Amino acid sequence: MGSLFEELEAHEVAARVRVEELEAEVAVLAGKLELARESLERLRIARETVADVLAEMTPEKSAAAVDAGQPAAGERLASAYAGGAERQVIGVLTVPNWQPGMASEVLPRAYRDILEVVADAPGPVRAKQIVPRIGLPAETGKIEGTRSKLKRLVEQGWLDEDIPGMFTPARRRMAASPNSR
């Protein structure tokens, strides 16, 4: 009968080792869960803060700031977070709706570069033609990112897309700005 007790003891030791391994895994996962919760909380606070800032902004304030040669509210916010360094802001602050008298300087550098390439082109251009001209590698991800920016510029009135995938300077912008082509 001694061998049965030895066998049970061996199984008990193996089970104890497995329990200790699982407890260690649970401790690691608990740490990861805490980090994820902290990240979630920071994102929630950031979203609420941005919503508050946007709620305080009015088109008149932003237009007045642009007319006075000051950065728009979104650019001031980006500068504050970036410590004055140029920064691309993703979301509603990135590309404002075009309004008469609004210059491309209100846009982040990447969007201004895209507008410049489209304006200099002899005709409609595709995203894959723009990518190398703005200094990016002709990779699928860069082309799709540029296409997304082009679509955003169309939505906000900075460009036209009469033929799907073919972008031109906005006609109303051309009529309002003598320097546009």
Tab-separated table of C-alpha atoms in Angstrom, residues 42 45-51 53 73-89 93:
chain	number	residue	atom	x	y	z
A	42	ARG	CA	-6.773	58.605	-18.583
A	45	ILE	CA	-10.543	62.103	-18.766
A	46	ALA	CA	-8.818	63.236	-21.989
A	47	ARG	CA	-12.022	62.746	-24.005
A	48	GLU	CA	-14.061	64.706	-21.469
A	49	THR	CA	-11.467	67.494	-21.398
A	50	VAL	CA	-11.420	67.770	-25.197
A	51	ALA	CA	-15.226	67.775	-25.261
A	53	VAL	CA	-12.686	72.612	-24.738
A	73	ALA	CA	-7.864	76.970	-30.802
A	74	GLY	CA	-7.001	73.441	-31.923
A	75	GLU	CA	-3.441	74.473	-32.734
A	76	ARG	CA	-3.093	76.247	-29.379
A	77	LEU	CA	-4.293	73.089	-27.665
A	78	ALA	CA	-1.849	70.921	-29.642
A	79	SER	CA	1.023	73.301	-28.841
A	80	ALA	CA	0.181	73.223	-25.162
A	81	TYR	CA	0.343	69.457	-25.075
A	82	ALA	CA	3.419	69.220	-27.286
A	83	GLY	CA	5.383	71.852	-25.389
A	84	GLY	CA	5.401	74.145	-28.408
A	85	ALA	CA	6.638	71.499	-30.863
A	86	GLU	CA	4.685	70.892	-34.058
A	87	ARG	CA	2.200	68.115	-33.470
A	88	GLN	CA	-0.512	66.489	-35.520
A	89	VAL	CA	-3.835	66.326	-33.707
A	93	LEU	CA	-9.443	69.702	-34.324
